[in-house]
Short mmCIF file of N, CA and C in Angstrom, two decimals:
data_model
loop_
_atom_site.label_atom_id
_atom_site.label_comp_id
_atom_site.label_asym_id
_atom_site.label_seq_id
_atom_site.Cartn_x
_atom_site.Cartn_y
_atom_site.Cartn_z
N MET W 10 0.75 -1.26 -0.29
CA MET W 10 0.12 -0.50 -0.01
C MET W 10 0.85 1.25 0.01
N ALA W 11 2.10 1.18 0.59
CA ALA W 11 2.88 2.30 0.44
C ALA W 11 3.59 2.81 -1.10
N ALA W 12 3.53 1.97 -1.76
CA ALA W 12 4.07 2.51 -2.92
C ALA W 12 2.79 3.17 -3.92
N ALA W 13 1.67 2.31 -3.45
CA ALA W 13 0.78 2.94 -4.07
C ALA W 13 0.34 4.48 -3.89
N LYS W 14 0.51 4.94 -2.43
CA LYS W 14 0.07 6.24 -1.79
C LYS W 14 1.41 6.69 -2.26
N LEU W 15 2.47 6.48 -2.55
CA LEU W 15 3.98 7.16 -2.69
C LEU W 15 3.54 7.47 -4.58
N LEU W 16 3.04 7.07 -4.98
CA LEU W 16 2.94 7.13 -6.55
C LEU W 16 1.78 8.40 -7.29
N GLN W 17 0.84 8.21 -6.14
CA GLN W 17 -0.74 8.75 -6.05
C GLN W 17 0.23 10.14 -5.55
N GLN W 18 1.40 10.47 -4.79
CA GLN W 18 1.75 12.07 -4.35
C GLN W 18 2.92 12.14 -5.44
N GLU W 19 3.50 11.54 -5.77
CA GLU W 19 3.65 12.10 -7.28
C GLU W 19 3.09 12.13 -8.70
N GLY W 20 1.64 12.39 -8.37
CA GLY W 20 1.13 12.68 -9.17
C GLY W 20 0.41 11.61 -10.36
N TYR W 21 0.71 10.32 -10.32
CA TYR W 21 -0.41 8.86 -10.73
C TYR W 21 -1.50 9.44 -10.80
N LYS W 22 -2.19 9.02 -11.81
CA LYS W 22 -4.04 9.15 -11.11
C LYS W 22 -4.60 7.71 -11.25
N ASN W 23 -3.88 6.72 -11.96
CA ASN W 23 -4.85 5.44 -12.00
C ASN W 23 -3.49 4.68 -10.95
N VAL W 24 -3.95 4.40 -10.11
CA VAL W 24 -3.11 3.52 -8.35
C VAL W 24 -4.34 2.80 -8.73
N ILE W 25 -3.73 1.05 -8.62
CA ILE W 25 -4.77 0.64 -7.77
C ILE W 25 -2.91 -0.70 -6.72
N ASN W 26 -3.81 -0.94 -5.78
CA ASN W 26 -3.27 -2.08 -4.46
C ASN W 26 -4.18 -3.11 -4.90
N ILE W 27 -3.15 -4.38 -5.06
CA ILE W 27 -4.02 -5.78 -5.19
C ILE W 27 -3.53 -6.12 -3.76
N SER W 28 -4.39 -6.25 -2.67
CA SER W 28 -4.19 -6.44 -1.63
C SER W 28 -3.47 -8.19 -1.44
N ASP W 29 -4.26 -8.97 -1.95
CA ASP W 29 -3.72 -10.57 -2.30
C ASP W 29 -2.59 -10.70 -3.27
N GLY W 30 -2.20 -10.12 -3.99
CA GLY W 30 -1.15 -9.78 -4.80
C GLY W 30 -1.49 -10.21 -5.91
N PHE W 31 -0.23 -10.33 -6.75
CA PHE W 31 -0.74 -10.55 -8.41
C PHE W 31 -0.67 -12.10 -8.24
N GLU W 32 0.28 -13.07 -8.19
CA GLU W 32 -0.16 -14.61 -7.58
C GLU W 32 -0.56 -15.31 -6.68
N GLY W 33 -0.45 -14.59 -5.48
CA GLY W 33 -1.31 -15.02 -4.53
C GLY W 33 -0.80 -16.09 -3.85
N ASN W 34 -1.64 -16.66 -2.75
CA ASN W 34 -1.21 -17.60 -2.09
C ASN W 34 -1.79 -18.87 -2.31
N PRO W 35 -1.41 -19.74 -3.08
CA PRO W 35 -1.39 -21.61 -3.62
C PRO W 35 -2.42 -22.04 -2.69
N ALA W 36 -2.18 -21.66 -1.30
CA ALA W 36 -2.88 -22.64 -0.20
C ALA W 36 -4.44 -22.34 0.38
N THR W 37 -4.81 -20.82 -0.40
CA THR W 37 -6.05 -20.24 0.04
C THR W 37 -7.15 -19.78 -1.23
N GLY W 38 -5.43 -19.79 -2.42
CA GLY W 38 -6.00 -19.34 -4.01
C GLY W 38 -6.98 -17.86 -4.17
N GLU W 39 -6.17 -17.00 -3.30
CA GLU W 39 -6.27 -15.70 -3.15
C GLU W 39 -5.47 -15.20 -4.14
N GLY W 40 -5.34 -14.31 -4.86
CA GLY W 40 -4.60 -13.52 -5.35
C GLY W 40 -4.94 -12.96 -6.91
N TRP W 41 -4.71 -11.86 -7.77
CA TRP W 41 -5.23 -11.35 -9.06
C TRP W 41 -5.48 -12.76 -10.31
N LYS W 42 -4.22 -13.26 -10.24
CA LYS W 42 -4.40 -14.42 -11.16
C LYS W 42 -5.06 -15.15 -10.68
N ARG W 43 -5.25 -15.81 -9.84
CA ARG W 43 -6.05 -16.77 -9.28
C ARG W 43 -7.74 -17.28 -8.86
N SER W 44 -8.01 -15.37 -9.06
CA SER W 44 -9.57 -15.06 -9.53
C SER W 44 -9.71 -14.67 -10.45
N ASN W 45 -9.06 -14.98 -11.83
CA ASN W 45 -9.41 -15.15 -12.75
C ASN W 45 -9.69 -13.89 -13.39
N LEU W 46 -8.72 -13.07 -13.02
CA LEU W 46 -8.74 -11.62 -13.21
C LEU W 46 -7.75 -11.09 -14.65
N PRO W 47 -7.93 -10.33 -15.45
CA PRO W 47 -7.83 -10.05 -16.34
C PRO W 47 -5.87 -9.88 -16.39
N CYS W 48 -5.05 -10.33 -17.17
CA CYS W 48 -3.61 -9.73 -16.67
C CYS W 48 -2.88 -9.70 -17.76
N LYS W 49 -3.36 -9.45 -18.88
CA LYS W 49 -2.14 -8.77 -20.37
C LYS W 49 -1.86 -7.67 -19.51
#
């Protein structure tokens, strides 16, 4: 979250924080890719 806040302070407008991570935890099935969200 700190990186996203820093980018906003630097003027970036479209900033997203992925709280469960991109790859996620294999044991829990969390994460951007494991949720079948777009990753192009």
